[in-house]
Structures are given as C-alpha cells and as structure tokens.
Amino acid sequence: MVTLFRWLVRLTVGLIMLAVVLVVLAWYFAIRSLPDYDGSYAVRGISAPVEIVRTTEDVPHIFGDSDRDVFFALGLAHAQDRLFQMTALRRAAQGRLAEIYGAGALPADDLARRLGLYRNARASLSAQDPEVAQALQAYAEGVNAWIEQVNLGARGRGAPEFFLYPDEIAYWEPADSLAILKLLAASSTTQLRREVLRARLSLAEPRRGPGPGCRPGPQPPLPALLPDLFPGTRFAGPERGAG
C-alpha cells in the first residue's frame, strides 16, 4: 500500500511538472510572436530611415522623408499589430475561409465568390491613379517586410493565433487591400438585402405592366433579367416553390 501511494505521488508530481513545462513553452512561443515596439529593424524598400512612435495605447505615429516610405511603414505597423486579422479578412474576400475554419464557412465563401470581390479588386487595381497604386504597392511591401522579419528572426509565426492553423502566410499584394475594402463595403451596406428582397418579391409576383401615369414601353420583368444579371445561376419560378 505504501509503495502504491509513493508511485501515485510521483505520478502526480510528474504530471504537474509536465503541465508546467508545456505552459512555459506555450508562453514562450506565444510571446515570441508578439512585436517588440522598441526594437529597430533593417528592411529593404525604403529610401531613408523611418520612425514609428507609439503612444501608451500603442497607436503608431509614423515619421518619414517621403509618402512612399510612410505607407511602407504603415503596412509594417499594421502587420505587427493585426497580421492574423489581415490574412483572415483576405481569405474572406477570396472566398477561402473554409480552408481553415471548415465547412461552416462555406456559405460565406460562396457569397464572396459570387460577388467576385477579389476578382473585382484585381480588375480595379489597374484603374487606380498612379499615386494610389504606388501607395498600395508600398503598403504591401511594408507588410511583406514584417513577414520577412518574422521568418528571419524566428519570431514565432507573427501572431499567436497562427499556431492554431498549420498554413503558410502568403505575401501581401496591392489587390489584397482593395479586396478587403470591397469586403467591408459589402458587409456594411443594407442595399444588398434590399435587392435580394426585391428579387424575391418580383419572382413571387411578376410585374404586370405600367401603372397609371407611367410611360408605356417594353419593360421586361425582373425575373426575365435575373439570368443576365447573374450568369450561370439557376432561378426557380413561383410554381416550383422559390421565394
């Protein structure tokens, strides 16, 4: 009985020590993923030294010799603070959330791809003014500079959340910033819901013609226009239970 008690004590002590070691290791790798706001970094892509001064609330204030250098430093600062959120938003705009979050994210991915958020972001990149295009490029290079610092300095994975997802961090592109802007615009507007409601009402009760005071003319009902507005999508009529 005494021998059994001794082994139980040893096993309990061993489990406690193992738990302590695991907690220390998790803390070490997590803390390595957090940025050092007092550190200095040698990066490529700027024409002169840039200073990022943070307040007591860690709000960055950037001082540089040129706008391009400032946008570069802005991208680096954003990557320091929000790299995981940035990559998650990029996945949301690309319709690739299900790759890390599972089947529950498929409806969001399907909507993002139907809206063509990332495809439109790439198309609109060429329509930007030269100044805007240069700012987007400098910002992307700043984000990538921090990713390189994370890799070179063995600073964890850039954010503690990345340890939960065994996936490589793709480098930032100018279109990624535009895609996130389109994603935020689409998610903050109420017009999308109104258009869906209008389409459902038109399918349930097709337009019967111009009312009093309306100018007569060939006006096709909305159900007839839906296949042209959304090519490749199948629409069911009211007789098949669509609403």
XYZ file of C-alpha atoms in Angstrom:
243
model
C 0.000 0.000 0.000
C 2.838 2.368 0.876
C 4.561 1.562 -2.433
C 1.394 2.291 -4.386
C 0.983 5.607 -2.575
C 4.570 6.593 -3.404
C 4.049 5.833 -7.081
C 0.826 7.866 -7.115
C 2.660 10.817 -5.574
C 5.475 10.512 -8.120
C 2.990 10.287 -10.979
C 1.094 13.340 -9.728
C 4.294 15.364 -9.326
C 5.448 14.299 -12.779
C 2.167 15.336 -14.387
C 2.295 18.704 -12.637
C 5.867 19.298 -13.817
C 4.932 18.291 -17.378
C 1.980 20.697 -17.332
C 4.240 23.496 -16.086
C 6.785 22.806 -18.845
C 4.060 22.805 -21.517
C 2.641 26.093 -20.213
C 6.107 27.689 -20.216
C 6.778 26.501 -23.772
C 3.392 27.766 -24.976
C 4.014 31.109 -23.289
C 7.498 31.366 -24.818
C 6.360 30.710 -28.393
C 3.333 32.971 -27.975
C 5.404 35.842 -26.580
C 7.890 35.438 -29.438
C 5.040 36.094 -31.843
C 4.310 39.483 -30.294
C 6.137 42.509 -31.778
C 8.778 44.457 -29.913
C 7.701 48.062 -30.332
C 11.035 49.310 -29.003
C 13.087 47.342 -31.495
C 14.915 48.524 -34.615
C 14.756 46.614 -37.892
C 16.809 46.725 -41.057
C 14.448 46.343 -44.010
C 14.644 46.775 -47.754
C 12.349 49.080 -49.704
C 12.669 52.486 -48.037
C 14.776 55.411 -49.164
C 15.611 56.744 -45.693
C 15.177 55.752 -42.050
C 11.576 55.798 -40.834
C 10.499 56.172 -37.226
C 7.344 54.616 -35.793
C 6.490 56.206 -32.457
C 3.740 54.584 -30.424
C 1.662 56.120 -27.676
C 0.960 54.439 -24.371
C -2.021 52.824 -26.133
C 0.351 51.508 -28.869
C -1.165 53.797 -31.511
C 1.524 54.257 -34.208
C 2.678 57.672 -35.402
C 4.916 57.427 -38.460
C 7.620 59.897 -39.452
C 9.399 59.536 -42.797
C 11.018 61.565 -45.577
C 8.551 60.557 -48.296
C 4.950 59.438 -48.662
C 6.090 56.112 -50.047
C 8.246 55.410 -47.003
C 5.363 56.339 -44.713
C 2.954 53.975 -46.492
C 5.633 51.286 -46.307
C 5.927 51.795 -42.552
C 2.132 51.826 -42.221
C 1.931 48.384 -43.786
C 4.690 47.148 -41.474
C 2.922 48.574 -38.416
C -0.406 47.056 -39.427
C 1.278 43.685 -39.913
C 2.879 43.966 -36.488
C -0.486 44.544 -34.827
C -3.036 42.728 -36.977
C -1.362 40.195 -39.293
C -3.752 37.382 -38.409
C -6.847 39.568 -38.836
C -5.493 40.854 -42.146
C -4.970 37.372 -43.534
C -8.395 36.256 -42.271
C -10.080 39.203 -43.997
C -8.148 38.456 -47.167
C -9.388 34.878 -47.079
C -12.931 36.129 -46.553
C -12.673 38.331 -49.644
C -11.126 35.487 -51.661
C -13.774 33.005 -50.550
C -11.230 30.754 -48.815
C -12.294 30.802 -45.171
C -13.421 27.170 -45.285
C -9.801 26.099 -45.807
C -9.065 26.932 -42.160
C -12.489 27.168 -40.477
C -14.140 24.146 -42.062
C -17.493 23.566 -43.740
C -19.249 26.127 -41.560
C -17.624 28.913 -43.600
C -18.776 27.576 -46.979
C -21.845 29.887 -47.255
C -19.649 32.949 -46.678
C -17.107 31.698 -49.237
C -19.857 31.013 -51.755
C -21.237 34.540 -51.369
C -17.799 36.153 -51.660
C -17.077 34.257 -54.874
C -20.491 35.002 -56.345
C -19.951 38.696 -55.655
C -16.486 38.410 -57.192
C -14.865 40.559 -54.504
C -11.295 39.506 -55.155
C -11.743 39.286 -58.906
C -13.121 42.829 -58.970
C -10.315 44.010 -56.687
C -7.726 42.779 -59.173
C -9.623 44.412 -62.035
C -9.929 47.747 -60.230
C -6.231 47.836 -59.385
C -5.360 48.908 -62.931
C -7.921 51.727 -62.707
C -6.234 53.431 -59.756
C -4.382 56.714 -60.066
C -0.591 56.381 -60.127
C -0.315 57.883 -56.638
C -2.830 55.413 -55.228
C -1.181 52.485 -56.989
C 2.215 53.482 -55.578
C 0.746 53.796 -52.080
C -0.857 50.344 -52.324
C 2.418 48.852 -53.568
C 4.441 50.491 -50.790
C 1.924 49.337 -48.178
C 2.124 45.749 -49.476
C 5.912 45.839 -49.383
C 5.757 47.026 -45.776
C 3.525 44.121 -44.788
C 5.871 41.700 -46.534
C 8.872 43.281 -44.823
C 7.406 42.386 -41.453
C 6.635 38.835 -42.612
C 10.299 38.543 -43.607
C 11.343 39.832 -40.187
C 9.165 37.186 -38.560
C 10.808 34.467 -40.642
C 14.386 35.728 -40.259
C 14.180 36.481 -36.555
C 12.309 33.277 -35.619
C 9.578 35.380 -34.038
C 7.003 32.646 -33.747
C 4.555 32.912 -36.610
C 3.803 36.625 -36.491
C 0.791 36.236 -34.212
C -0.134 33.630 -31.572
C -3.312 32.741 -33.495
C -1.250 31.343 -36.382
C -0.185 28.390 -34.229
C -3.769 27.108 -34.469
C -3.678 26.989 -38.271
C -0.877 24.999 -39.957
C -0.736 27.123 -43.071
C 1.906 29.331 -44.648
C 1.415 33.092 -44.678
C 1.210 34.291 -48.278
C 2.880 37.582 -49.092
C 0.657 40.643 -49.359
C -0.372 42.070 -52.721
C -1.832 45.510 -53.567
C -5.083 43.849 -54.658
C -5.458 42.365 -51.170
C -6.019 45.819 -49.671
C -8.649 46.680 -52.282
C -10.371 43.325 -51.753
C -10.708 43.997 -48.018
C -12.169 47.440 -48.753
C -14.753 45.821 -51.020
C -15.493 43.189 -48.380
C -16.082 45.821 -45.704
C -18.234 47.873 -48.076
C -20.352 44.853 -48.972
C -20.790 43.829 -45.339
C -21.738 47.312 -44.133
C -24.347 48.141 -46.771
C -28.067 47.375 -46.452
C -28.708 47.675 -50.184
C -27.730 44.050 -50.825
C -30.544 42.752 -48.612
C -32.993 45.108 -50.285
C -32.030 43.887 -53.734
C -32.458 40.264 -52.681
C -35.869 41.056 -51.192
C -36.873 42.904 -54.358
C -35.818 39.950 -56.500
C -37.810 37.534 -54.343
C -40.909 39.721 -54.486
C -40.592 40.000 -58.256
C -40.322 36.232 -58.581
C -43.366 35.738 -56.393
C -45.426 38.419 -58.191
C -44.105 39.245 -61.693
C -44.625 42.768 -62.986
C -47.936 43.109 -64.847
C -47.212 46.248 -66.808
C -47.033 50.018 -66.335
C -49.460 51.541 -63.875
C -51.427 54.777 -64.224
C -49.262 57.705 -65.203
C -46.323 55.533 -66.297
C -44.882 55.839 -69.740
C -45.775 52.732 -71.751
C -42.960 50.793 -73.309
C -41.329 47.394 -73.396
C -40.181 46.817 -69.816
C -39.233 43.195 -69.171
C -39.987 41.961 -65.650
C -37.120 41.440 -63.253
C -37.339 37.612 -63.346
C -36.556 37.725 -67.046
C -33.489 39.882 -66.349
C -32.061 37.805 -63.499
C -30.258 35.240 -65.710
C -28.482 38.112 -67.488
C -27.565 39.816 -64.218
C -26.290 36.587 -62.642
C -24.999 34.339 -65.434
C -24.676 30.687 -64.604
C -27.261 30.832 -61.806
C -30.473 28.809 -61.983
C -33.667 30.542 -60.865
C -36.830 28.683 -59.959
C -40.230 30.244 -60.591
C -43.021 30.578 -58.040
C -44.662 27.436 -59.336
C -41.622 25.430 -58.111
C -41.718 26.929 -54.650
C -38.996 29.574 -54.967
C -39.392 32.651 -52.835
